Coordinates of C-alpha atoms and ligand atoms in Angstrom, one line a residue:
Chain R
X1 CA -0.8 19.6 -35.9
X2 CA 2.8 19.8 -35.3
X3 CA 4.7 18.3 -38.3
X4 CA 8.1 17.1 -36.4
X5 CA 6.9 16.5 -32.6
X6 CA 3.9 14.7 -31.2
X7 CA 2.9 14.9 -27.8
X8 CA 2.2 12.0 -25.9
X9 CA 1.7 13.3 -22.6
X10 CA 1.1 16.7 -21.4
X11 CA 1.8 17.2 -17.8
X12 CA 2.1 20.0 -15.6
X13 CA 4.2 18.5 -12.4
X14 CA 5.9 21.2 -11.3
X15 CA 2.3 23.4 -11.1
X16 CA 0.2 20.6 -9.2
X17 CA 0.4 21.2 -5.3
X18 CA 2.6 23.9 -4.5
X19 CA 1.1 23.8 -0.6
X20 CA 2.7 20.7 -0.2
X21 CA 0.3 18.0 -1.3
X22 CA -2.7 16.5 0.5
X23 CA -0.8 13.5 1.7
X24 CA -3.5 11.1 0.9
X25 CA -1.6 8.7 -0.9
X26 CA 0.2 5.3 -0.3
X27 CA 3.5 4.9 1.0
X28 CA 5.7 4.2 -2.0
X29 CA 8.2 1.3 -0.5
X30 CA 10.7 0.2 -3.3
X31 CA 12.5 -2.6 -2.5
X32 CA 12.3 -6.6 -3.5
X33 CA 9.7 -7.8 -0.7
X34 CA 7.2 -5.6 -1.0
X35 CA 6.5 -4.9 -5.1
X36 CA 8.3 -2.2 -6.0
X37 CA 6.7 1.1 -5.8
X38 CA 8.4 3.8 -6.6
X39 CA 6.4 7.2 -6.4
X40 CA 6.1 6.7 -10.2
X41 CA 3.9 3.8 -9.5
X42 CA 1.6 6.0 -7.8
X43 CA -1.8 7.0 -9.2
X44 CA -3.1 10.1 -7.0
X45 CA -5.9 9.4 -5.0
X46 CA -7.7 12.8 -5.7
Chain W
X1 CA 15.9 30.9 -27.1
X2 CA 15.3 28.9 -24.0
X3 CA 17.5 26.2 -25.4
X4 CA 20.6 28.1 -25.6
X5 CA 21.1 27.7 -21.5
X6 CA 18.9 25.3 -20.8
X7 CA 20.6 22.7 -18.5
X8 CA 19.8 18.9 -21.0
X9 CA 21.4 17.0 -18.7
X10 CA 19.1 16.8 -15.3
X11 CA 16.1 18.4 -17.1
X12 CA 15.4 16.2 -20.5
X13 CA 15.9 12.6 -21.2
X14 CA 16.1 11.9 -25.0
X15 CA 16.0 8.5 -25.6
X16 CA 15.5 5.8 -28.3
X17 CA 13.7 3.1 -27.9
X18 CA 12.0 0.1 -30.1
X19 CA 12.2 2.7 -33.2
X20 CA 10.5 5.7 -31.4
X21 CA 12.5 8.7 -30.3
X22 CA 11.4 10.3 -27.0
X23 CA 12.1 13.1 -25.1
X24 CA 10.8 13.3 -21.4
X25 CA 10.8 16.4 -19.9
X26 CA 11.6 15.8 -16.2
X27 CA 9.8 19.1 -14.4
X28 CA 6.7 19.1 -16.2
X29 CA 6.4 15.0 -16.6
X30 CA 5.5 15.4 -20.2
X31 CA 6.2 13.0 -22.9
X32 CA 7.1 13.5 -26.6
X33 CA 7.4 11.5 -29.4
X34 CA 10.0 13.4 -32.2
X35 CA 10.4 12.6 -35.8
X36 CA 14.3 11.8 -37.0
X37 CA 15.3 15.7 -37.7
X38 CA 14.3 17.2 -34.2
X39 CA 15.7 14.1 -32.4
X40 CA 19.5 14.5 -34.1
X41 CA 19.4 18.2 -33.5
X42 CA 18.1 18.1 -29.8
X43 CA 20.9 14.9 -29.4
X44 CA 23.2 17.8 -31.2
X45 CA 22.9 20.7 -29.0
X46 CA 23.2 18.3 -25.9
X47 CA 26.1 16.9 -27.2
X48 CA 27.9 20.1 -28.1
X49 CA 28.7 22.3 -24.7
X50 CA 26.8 25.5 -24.3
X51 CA 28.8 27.2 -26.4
X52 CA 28.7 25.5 -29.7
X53 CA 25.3 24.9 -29.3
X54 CA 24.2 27.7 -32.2
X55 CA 25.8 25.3 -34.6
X56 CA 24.4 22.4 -33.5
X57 CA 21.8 20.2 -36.2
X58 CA 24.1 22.0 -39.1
X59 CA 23.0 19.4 -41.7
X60 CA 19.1 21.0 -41.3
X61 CA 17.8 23.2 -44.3
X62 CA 17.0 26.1 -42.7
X63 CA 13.5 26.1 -43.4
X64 CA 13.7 22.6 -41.0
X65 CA 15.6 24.4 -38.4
X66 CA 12.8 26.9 -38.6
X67 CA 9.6 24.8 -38.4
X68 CA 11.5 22.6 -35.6
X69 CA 12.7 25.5 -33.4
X70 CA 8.9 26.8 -33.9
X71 CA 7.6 23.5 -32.6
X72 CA 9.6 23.6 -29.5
X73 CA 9.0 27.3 -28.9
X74 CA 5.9 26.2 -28.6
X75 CA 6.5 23.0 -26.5
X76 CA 8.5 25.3 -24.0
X77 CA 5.8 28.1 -24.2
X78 CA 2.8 25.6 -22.8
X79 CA 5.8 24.6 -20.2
X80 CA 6.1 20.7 -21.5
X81 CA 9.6 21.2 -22.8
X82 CA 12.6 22.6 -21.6
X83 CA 9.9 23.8 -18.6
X84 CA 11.7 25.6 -15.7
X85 CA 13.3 23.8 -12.8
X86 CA 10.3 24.6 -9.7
X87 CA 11.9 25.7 -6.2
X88 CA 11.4 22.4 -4.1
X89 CA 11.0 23.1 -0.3
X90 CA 12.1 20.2 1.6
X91 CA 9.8 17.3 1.7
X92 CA 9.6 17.5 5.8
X93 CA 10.3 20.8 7.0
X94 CA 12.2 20.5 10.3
X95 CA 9.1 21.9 12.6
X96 CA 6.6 19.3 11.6
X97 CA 6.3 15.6 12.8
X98 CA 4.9 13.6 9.9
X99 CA 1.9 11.6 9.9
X100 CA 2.3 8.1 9.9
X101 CA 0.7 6.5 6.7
X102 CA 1.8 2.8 6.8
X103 CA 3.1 0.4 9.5
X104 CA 4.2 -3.0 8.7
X105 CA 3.4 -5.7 11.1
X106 CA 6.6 -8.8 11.5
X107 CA 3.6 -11.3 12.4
X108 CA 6.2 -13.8 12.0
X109 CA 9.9 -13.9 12.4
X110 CA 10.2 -17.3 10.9
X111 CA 9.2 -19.1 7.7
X112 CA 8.8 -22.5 6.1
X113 CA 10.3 -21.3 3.0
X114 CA 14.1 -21.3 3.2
X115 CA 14.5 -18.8 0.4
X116 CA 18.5 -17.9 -0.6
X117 CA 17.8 -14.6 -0.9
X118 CA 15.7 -13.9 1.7
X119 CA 17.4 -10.3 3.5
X120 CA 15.4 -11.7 6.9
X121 CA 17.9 -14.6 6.9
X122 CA 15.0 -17.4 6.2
X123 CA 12.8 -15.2 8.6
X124 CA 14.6 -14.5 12.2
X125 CA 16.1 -11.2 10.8
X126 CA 19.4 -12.1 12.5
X127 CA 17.7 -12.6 16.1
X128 CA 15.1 -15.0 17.6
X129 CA 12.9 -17.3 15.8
X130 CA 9.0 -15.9 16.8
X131 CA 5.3 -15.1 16.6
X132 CA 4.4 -11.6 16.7
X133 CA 1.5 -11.6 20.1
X134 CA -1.9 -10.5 19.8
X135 CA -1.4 -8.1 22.0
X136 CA 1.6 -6.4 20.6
X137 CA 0.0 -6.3 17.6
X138 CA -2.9 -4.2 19.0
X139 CA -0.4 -2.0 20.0
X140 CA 1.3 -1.7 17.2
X141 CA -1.9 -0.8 15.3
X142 CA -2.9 1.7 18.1
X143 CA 0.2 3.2 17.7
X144 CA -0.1 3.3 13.8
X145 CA -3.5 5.1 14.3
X146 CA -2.7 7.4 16.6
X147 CA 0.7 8.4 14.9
X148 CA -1.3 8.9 11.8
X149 CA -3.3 12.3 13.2
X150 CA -6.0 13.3 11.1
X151 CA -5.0 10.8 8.4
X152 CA -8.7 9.4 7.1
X153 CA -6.9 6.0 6.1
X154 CA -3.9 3.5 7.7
X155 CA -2.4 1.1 5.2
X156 CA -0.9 -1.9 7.3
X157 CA 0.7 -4.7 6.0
X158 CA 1.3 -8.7 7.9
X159 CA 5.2 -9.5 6.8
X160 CA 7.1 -11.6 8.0
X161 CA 8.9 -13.9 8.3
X162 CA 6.0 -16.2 7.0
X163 CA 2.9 -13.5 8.1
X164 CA 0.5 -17.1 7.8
X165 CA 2.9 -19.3 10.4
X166 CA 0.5 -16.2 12.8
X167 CA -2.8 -16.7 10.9
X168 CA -4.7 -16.4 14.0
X169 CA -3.8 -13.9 15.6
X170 CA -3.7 -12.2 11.5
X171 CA -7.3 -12.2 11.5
X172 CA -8.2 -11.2 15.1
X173 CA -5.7 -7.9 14.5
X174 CA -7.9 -7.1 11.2
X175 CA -11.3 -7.3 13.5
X176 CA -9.6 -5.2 16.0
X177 CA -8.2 -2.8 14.0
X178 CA -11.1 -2.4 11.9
X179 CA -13.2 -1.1 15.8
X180 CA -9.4 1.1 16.5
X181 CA -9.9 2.6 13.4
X182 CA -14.0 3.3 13.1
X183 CA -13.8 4.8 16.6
X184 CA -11.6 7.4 15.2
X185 CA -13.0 8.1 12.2
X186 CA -10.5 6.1 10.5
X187 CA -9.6 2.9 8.4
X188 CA -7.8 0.7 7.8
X189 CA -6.0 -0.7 4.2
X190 CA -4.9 -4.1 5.0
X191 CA -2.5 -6.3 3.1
X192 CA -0.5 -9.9 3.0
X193 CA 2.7 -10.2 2.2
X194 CA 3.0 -13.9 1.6
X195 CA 4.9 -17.1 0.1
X196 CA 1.4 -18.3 -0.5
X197 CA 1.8 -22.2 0.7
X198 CA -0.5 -21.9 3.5
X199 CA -3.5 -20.0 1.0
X200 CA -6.2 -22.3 1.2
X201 CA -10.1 -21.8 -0.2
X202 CA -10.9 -20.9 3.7
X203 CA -8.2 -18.5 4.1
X204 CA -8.8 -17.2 0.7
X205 CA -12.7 -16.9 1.5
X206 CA -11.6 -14.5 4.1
X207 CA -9.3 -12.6 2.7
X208 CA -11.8 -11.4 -0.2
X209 CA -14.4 -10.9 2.1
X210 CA -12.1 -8.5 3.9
X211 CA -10.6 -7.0 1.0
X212 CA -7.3 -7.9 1.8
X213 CA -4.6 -7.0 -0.8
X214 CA -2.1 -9.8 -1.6
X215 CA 1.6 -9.8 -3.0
X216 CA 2.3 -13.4 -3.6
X217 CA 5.8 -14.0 -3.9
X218 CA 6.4 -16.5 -6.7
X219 CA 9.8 -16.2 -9.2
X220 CA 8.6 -17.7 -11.9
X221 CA 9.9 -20.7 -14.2
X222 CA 9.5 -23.4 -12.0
X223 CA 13.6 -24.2 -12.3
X224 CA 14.6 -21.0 -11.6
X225 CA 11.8 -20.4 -8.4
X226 CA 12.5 -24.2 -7.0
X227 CA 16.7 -22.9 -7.0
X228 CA 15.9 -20.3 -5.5
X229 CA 13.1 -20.7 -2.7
X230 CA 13.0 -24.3 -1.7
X231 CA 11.1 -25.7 1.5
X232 CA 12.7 -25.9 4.5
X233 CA 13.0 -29.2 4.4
X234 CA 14.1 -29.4 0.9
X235 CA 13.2 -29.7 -2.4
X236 CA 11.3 -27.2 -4.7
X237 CA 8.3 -25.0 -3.3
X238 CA 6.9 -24.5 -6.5
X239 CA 4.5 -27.1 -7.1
X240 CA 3.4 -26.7 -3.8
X241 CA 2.4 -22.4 -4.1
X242 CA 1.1 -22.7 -7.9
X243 CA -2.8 -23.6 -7.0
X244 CA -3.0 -21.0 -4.9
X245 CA -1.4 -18.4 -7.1
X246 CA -3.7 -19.3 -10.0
X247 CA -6.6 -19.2 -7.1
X248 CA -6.1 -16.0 -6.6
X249 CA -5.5 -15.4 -9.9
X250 CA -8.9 -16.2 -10.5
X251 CA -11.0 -14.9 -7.9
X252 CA -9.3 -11.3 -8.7
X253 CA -8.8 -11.1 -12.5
X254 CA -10.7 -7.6 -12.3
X255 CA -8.2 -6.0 -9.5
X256 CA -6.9 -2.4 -9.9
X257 CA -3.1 -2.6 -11.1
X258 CA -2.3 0.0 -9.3
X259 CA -2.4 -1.8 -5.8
X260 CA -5.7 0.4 -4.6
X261 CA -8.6 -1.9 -2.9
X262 CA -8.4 -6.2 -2.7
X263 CA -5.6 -6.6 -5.4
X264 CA -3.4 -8.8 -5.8
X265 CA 0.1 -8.8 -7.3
X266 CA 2.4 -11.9 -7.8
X267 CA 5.8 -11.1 -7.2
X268 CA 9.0 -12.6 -8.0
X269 CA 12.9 -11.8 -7.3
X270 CA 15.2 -11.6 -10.0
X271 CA 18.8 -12.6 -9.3
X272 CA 22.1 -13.2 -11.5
X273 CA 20.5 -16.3 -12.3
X274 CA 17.5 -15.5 -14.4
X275 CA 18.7 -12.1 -16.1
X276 CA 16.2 -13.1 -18.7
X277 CA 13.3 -12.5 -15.8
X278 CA 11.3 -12.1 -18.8
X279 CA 10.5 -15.3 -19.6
X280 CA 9.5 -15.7 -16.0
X281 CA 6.6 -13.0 -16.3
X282 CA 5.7 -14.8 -19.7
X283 CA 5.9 -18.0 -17.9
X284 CA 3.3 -17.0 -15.0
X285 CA 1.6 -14.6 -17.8
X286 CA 0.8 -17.2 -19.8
X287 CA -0.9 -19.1 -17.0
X288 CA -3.3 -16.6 -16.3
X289 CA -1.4 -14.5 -13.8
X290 CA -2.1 -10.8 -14.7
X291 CA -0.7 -8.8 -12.4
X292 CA 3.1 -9.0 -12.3
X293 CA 5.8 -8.0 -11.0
X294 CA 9.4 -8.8 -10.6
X295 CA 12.1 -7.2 -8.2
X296 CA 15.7 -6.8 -8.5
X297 CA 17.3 -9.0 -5.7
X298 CA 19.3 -6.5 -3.5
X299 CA 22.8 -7.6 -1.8
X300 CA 22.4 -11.3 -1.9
X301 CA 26.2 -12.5 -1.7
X302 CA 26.6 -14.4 -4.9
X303 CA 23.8 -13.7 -6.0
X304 CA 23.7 -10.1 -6.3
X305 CA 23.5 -8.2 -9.8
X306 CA 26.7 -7.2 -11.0
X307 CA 27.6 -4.5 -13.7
X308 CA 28.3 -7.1 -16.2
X309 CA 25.1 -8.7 -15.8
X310 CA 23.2 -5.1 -17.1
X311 CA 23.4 -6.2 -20.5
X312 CA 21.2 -8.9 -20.0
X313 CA 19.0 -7.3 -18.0
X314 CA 18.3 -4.3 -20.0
X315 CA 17.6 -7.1 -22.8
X316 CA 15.0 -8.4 -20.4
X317 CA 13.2 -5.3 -19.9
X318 CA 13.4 -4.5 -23.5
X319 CA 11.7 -7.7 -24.6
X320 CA 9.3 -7.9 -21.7
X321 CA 8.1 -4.4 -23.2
X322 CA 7.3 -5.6 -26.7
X323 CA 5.9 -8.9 -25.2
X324 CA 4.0 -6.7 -23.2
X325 CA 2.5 -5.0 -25.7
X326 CA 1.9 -7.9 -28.1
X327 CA 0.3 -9.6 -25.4
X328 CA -2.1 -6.4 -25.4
X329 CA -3.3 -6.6 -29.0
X330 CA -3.5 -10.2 -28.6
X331 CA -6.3 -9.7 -26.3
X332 CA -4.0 -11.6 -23.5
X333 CA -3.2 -7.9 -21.4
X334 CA -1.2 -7.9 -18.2
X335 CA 0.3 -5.5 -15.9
X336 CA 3.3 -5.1 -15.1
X337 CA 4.2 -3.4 -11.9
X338 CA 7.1 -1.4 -13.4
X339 CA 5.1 -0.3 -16.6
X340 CA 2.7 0.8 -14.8
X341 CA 4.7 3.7 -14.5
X342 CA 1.8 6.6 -13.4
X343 CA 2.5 8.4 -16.2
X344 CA -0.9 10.4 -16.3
X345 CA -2.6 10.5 -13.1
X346 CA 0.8 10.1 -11.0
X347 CA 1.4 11.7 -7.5
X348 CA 2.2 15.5 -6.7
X349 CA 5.0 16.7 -7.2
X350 CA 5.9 17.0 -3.4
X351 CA 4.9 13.0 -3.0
X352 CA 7.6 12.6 -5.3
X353 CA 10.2 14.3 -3.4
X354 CA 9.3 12.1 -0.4
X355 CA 10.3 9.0 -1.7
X356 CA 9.4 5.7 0.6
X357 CA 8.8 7.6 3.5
X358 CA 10.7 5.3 6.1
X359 CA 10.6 6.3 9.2
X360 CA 8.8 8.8 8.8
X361 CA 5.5 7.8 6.7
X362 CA 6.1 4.3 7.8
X363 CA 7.4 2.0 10.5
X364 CA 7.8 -1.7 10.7
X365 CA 7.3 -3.3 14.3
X366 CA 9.0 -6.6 15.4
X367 CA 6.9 -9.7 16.9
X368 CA 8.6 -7.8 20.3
X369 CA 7.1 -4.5 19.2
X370 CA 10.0 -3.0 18.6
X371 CA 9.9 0.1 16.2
X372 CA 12.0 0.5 13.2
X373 CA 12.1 2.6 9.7
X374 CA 11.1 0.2 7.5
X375 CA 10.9 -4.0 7.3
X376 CA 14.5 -3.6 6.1
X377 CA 15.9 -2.2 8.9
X378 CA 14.3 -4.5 11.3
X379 CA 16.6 -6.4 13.6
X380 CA 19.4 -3.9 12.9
X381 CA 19.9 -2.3 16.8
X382 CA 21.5 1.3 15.4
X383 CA 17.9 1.9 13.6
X384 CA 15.7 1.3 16.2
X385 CA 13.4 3.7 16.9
X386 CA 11.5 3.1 20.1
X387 CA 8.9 0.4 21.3
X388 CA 4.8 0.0 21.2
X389 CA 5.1 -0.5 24.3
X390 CA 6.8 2.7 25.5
X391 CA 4.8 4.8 27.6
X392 CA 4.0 7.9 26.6
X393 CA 4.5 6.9 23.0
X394 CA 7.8 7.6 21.8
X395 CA 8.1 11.1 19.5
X396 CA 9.8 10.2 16.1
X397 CA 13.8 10.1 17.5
X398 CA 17.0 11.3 15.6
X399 CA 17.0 8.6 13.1
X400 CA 13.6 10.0 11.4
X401 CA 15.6 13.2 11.4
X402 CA 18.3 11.3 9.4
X403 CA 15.5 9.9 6.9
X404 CA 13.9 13.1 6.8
X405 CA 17.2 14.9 5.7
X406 CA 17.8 11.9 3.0
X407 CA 15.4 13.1 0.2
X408 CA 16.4 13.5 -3.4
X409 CA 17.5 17.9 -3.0
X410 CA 20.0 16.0 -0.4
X411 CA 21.6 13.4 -2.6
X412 CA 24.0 14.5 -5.0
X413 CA 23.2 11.9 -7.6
X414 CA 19.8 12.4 -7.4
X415 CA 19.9 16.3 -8.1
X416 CA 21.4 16.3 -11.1
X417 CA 19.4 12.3 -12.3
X418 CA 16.6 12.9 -15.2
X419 CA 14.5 10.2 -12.9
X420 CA 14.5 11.7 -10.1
X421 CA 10.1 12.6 -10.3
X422 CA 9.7 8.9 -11.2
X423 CA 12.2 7.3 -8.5
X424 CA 12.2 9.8 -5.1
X425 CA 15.6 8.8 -4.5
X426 CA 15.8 4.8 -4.5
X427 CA 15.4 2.6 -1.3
X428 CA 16.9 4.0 1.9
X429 CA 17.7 0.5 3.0
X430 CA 19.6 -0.5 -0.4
X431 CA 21.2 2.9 -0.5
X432 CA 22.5 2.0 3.4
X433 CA 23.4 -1.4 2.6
X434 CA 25.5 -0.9 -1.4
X435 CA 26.5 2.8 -1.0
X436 CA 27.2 2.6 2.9
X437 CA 25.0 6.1 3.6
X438 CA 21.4 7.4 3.7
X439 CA 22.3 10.0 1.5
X440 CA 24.5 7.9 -1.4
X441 CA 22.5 6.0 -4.5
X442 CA 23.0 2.4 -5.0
X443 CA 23.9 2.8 -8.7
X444 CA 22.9 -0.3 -10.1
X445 CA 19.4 -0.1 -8.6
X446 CA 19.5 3.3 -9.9
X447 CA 20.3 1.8 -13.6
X448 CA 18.0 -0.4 -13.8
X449 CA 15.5 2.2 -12.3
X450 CA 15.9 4.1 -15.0
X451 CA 15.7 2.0 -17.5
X452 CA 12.3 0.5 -16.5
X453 CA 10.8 3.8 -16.8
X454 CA 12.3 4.3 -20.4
X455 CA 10.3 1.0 -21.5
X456 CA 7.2 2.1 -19.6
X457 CA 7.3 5.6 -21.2
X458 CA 7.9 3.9 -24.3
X459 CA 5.2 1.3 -23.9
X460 CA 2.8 4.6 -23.1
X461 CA 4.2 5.9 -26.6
X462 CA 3.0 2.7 -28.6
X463 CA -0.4 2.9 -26.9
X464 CA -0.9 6.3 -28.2
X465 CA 0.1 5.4 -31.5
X466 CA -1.7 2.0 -31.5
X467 CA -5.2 4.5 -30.5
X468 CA -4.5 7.6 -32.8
X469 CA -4.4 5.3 -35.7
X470 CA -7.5 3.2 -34.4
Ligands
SF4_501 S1 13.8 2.0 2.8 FE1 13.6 0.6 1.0 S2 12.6 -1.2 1.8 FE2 12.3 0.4 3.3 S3 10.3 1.3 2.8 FE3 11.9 2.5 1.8 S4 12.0 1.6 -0.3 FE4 11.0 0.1 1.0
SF4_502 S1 18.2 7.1 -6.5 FE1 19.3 7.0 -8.5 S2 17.7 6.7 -10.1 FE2 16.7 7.5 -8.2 S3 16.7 9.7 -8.4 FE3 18.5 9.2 -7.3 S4 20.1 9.0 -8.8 FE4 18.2 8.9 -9.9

């Protein structure tokens, strides 16, 4: 147990996909008419 | 030491929030929660240029400096700290036409809503009033399906306009689409974009027996939703969307927040006049509405957000996450579409390079069938992109070059931003519209992008906190 940093969330982004994804996913449109999602308010579909 | 060149800036974001100290580390997507000590020195050594850096946190003991610098040797040895920048290819290499995921469907270019803020100018999107005909909409969805390759799923979405002013023809194109689509293997994701005055039990009835996703669009307090989105004959519209908001409300309590299957989100626009767009979640919150969201408005003449009104706004998002949270332990929960921030099951990392995908990923089509980027760009002539009804069907043109060369290695701002995993480089549209380029930021939308994720990592943080001491 570290004694001055706690992790909340351990993620690996940069090691997930490297071919490019499978593409499955929404589209991610971010403006005010549709709600806002941004590719952080993605879940992946895998 | 890794730290000793590590470049803070673009790659960390060390923040304080509601009494917790966070660091996000932008290329791994991790998230850590650090006690007073390692948060001054880490704020030390960015502070202090590469150089001094060796003396930064110089009112640590050393044994302090020593147990901290072995916690984040650590943290940088499992890669969730100071991890290394990856090589990002270009989201659409130059060879390759992409697959078209989404296509939104102008059923309507005209309302009965006269909304101040609407960007379609109260529906005709600066051209003729008019219903979108059945038959353009088949094509339109036969050219969604067929642009889409050997994509298994379609997501297509009635706008408008007013999508229900076309109701008819809105529920012949999901009974044709759904044969389109099972004779090739496919389906289709359908949604309503709508101002919900014409939801009644029939329509309603239909829509969950298709499981059709719904974003009702709904600001809030009724003063500050009645100013802003009367009827078109005047007066309020409030009173008159309300039951079916709380219908809806009802019938889908259980939906997924994250906008998969027969969802439904009510959505509101927040302009200079409610900067405290907080109390207009709480409001519909407290009503029984659970899945939330509210939008900055974007352009808007008067009643665009300004730099000075930032302040307030960050207040809002600030109290909206402790009311979130409260709500939470109360045993009243709701989502909140910008909380919901993806934090541990969240896209690739090359989905996050893409961004929107407009024009590319996605295309709106006109009532006339005329083919643009994105809903935003409809009407505009210099972003057209081609009719359904061009024979054979039109390639993607230059302009989905142009969006394909606006992703977030492109944009200066973006390169060098800590959000730029969580954002993908901000609307296209906005960027066009503030900044004047595909390839500028709109820097306001950028603020208050980042600080939404800060109180939705934050609000992650208390959860964890809240469960490890349950
Ligand atoms: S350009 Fe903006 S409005 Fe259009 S799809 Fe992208 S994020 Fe949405
Ligand atoms: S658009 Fe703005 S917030 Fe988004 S990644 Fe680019 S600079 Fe950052």
């Amino acid at each position: 147990m570290n004694k001055h940093i706690q992790t909340i969330i351990k993620g690996n982004l940069s090691a997930a996909a490297p071919q490019g994804g499978c593409g499955a996913c929404q589209a991610s449109c971010q403006s005010a008419c549709k709600t806002s999602c941004t590719v952080g308010n993605q879940v992946c579909v895998k | 030491m890794i730290w000793e060149t590590y470049a803070f800036a673009k790659n960390i974001h060390l923040y304080r929030h509601g009494g917790l100290n966070l660091v996000y580390d932008v290329n791994s997507g991790s998230l850590h929660l650090l006690d007073a000590k390692s948060y001054r020195w880490l704020e030390d050594m960015i502070k202090s240029g590469a150089e001094n850096r060796a003396a930064a946190g110089g009112d640590l003991t050393a044994a302090e400096r020593g147990e901290i610098t072995r916690e984040f040797d650590q943290l940088a040895r499992e890669g969730t700290l100071f991890s290394p920048e990856a090589e990002l290819p270009p989201p659409y290499p130059e060879t390759e036409t992409p697959l078209l995921k989404a296509v939104c469907l102008h059923l309507a270019h005209d309302c009965d809503l006269a909304c101040r803020y609407c960007f379609a100018g109260t529906g005709a999107f600066g051209g003729e009033r008019g219903l979108m005909p059945l038959a353009t909409g088949k094509r339109a969805l036969d050219f969604a399906l067929a642009r889409g390759g050997a994509r298994a799923t379609l997501e297509a979405d009635f706008f408008g306009g007013e999508p229900l002013l076309n109701t008819a023809v809105m529920r012949a194109l999901v009974a044709y689409g759904r044969d389109a689509a099972a004779a090739l293997g496919k389906r289709i994701n359908f949604t309503l974009t709508t101002n919900a005055l014409r939801l009644d039990d029939d329509l309603l009835e239909w829509l969950d027996l298709e499981k059709i996703g719904l974003v009702l669009s709904i600001d809030g307090r009724p003063a500050v939703h009645d100013r802003m989105r009367p009827l078109r004959g005047g007066g309020g519209s409030y009173a008159a969307v309300l039951p079916a908001v709380l219908n809806v409300a009802r019938r889908r309590a259980a939906a997924s927040p994250y906008a998969l299957g027969a969802y439904y989100y009510a959505r509101g626009t927040y302009t200079r006049y409610n900067t405290d767009f907080d109390r207009d979640v709480l409001h519909l919150a407290d009503l029984g509405v659970g899945r939330l969201s509210v939008e900055p408005v974007v352009g808007g003449g008067g009643l665009a957000l300004r730099e000075e009104d930032l302040p307030a706004l960050y207040a809002s998002y600030d109290r909206l996450g402790e009311a979130y949270l409260a709500y939470a332990a109360d045993g009243r929960p709701f989502s909140f579409f910008h909380f919901n921030a993806g934090l541990d099951a969240g896209p690739c990392l090359p989905k996050r390079l893409k961004g929107c995908g407009a024009g590319l990923e996605y295309a709106a089509v006109a009532p006339n069938g005329d083919i643009y980027p994105c809903h935003q760009f409809v009407g505009r002539s210099e972003w057209r992109m081609g009719s359904v009804y061009d024979e054979p069907a039109p390639p993607p043109p230059e302009i989905a070059r142009q969006f394909a060369g606006a992703h977030i290695n492109a944009k200066k701002a973006c390169q060098s931003c800590w959000c730029r995993f969580v954002c993908g480089g901000g609307c296209h549209a906005a960027n066009v519209d503030m900044a004047g380029d595909l390839r500028e930021v709109y820097d306001l939308g950028c603020r208050l992008q980042r600080k939404r994720f800060e109180v939705a990592a934050y609000i992650r943080a208390r959860e964890a906190l809240a469960g490890s001491a349950a």
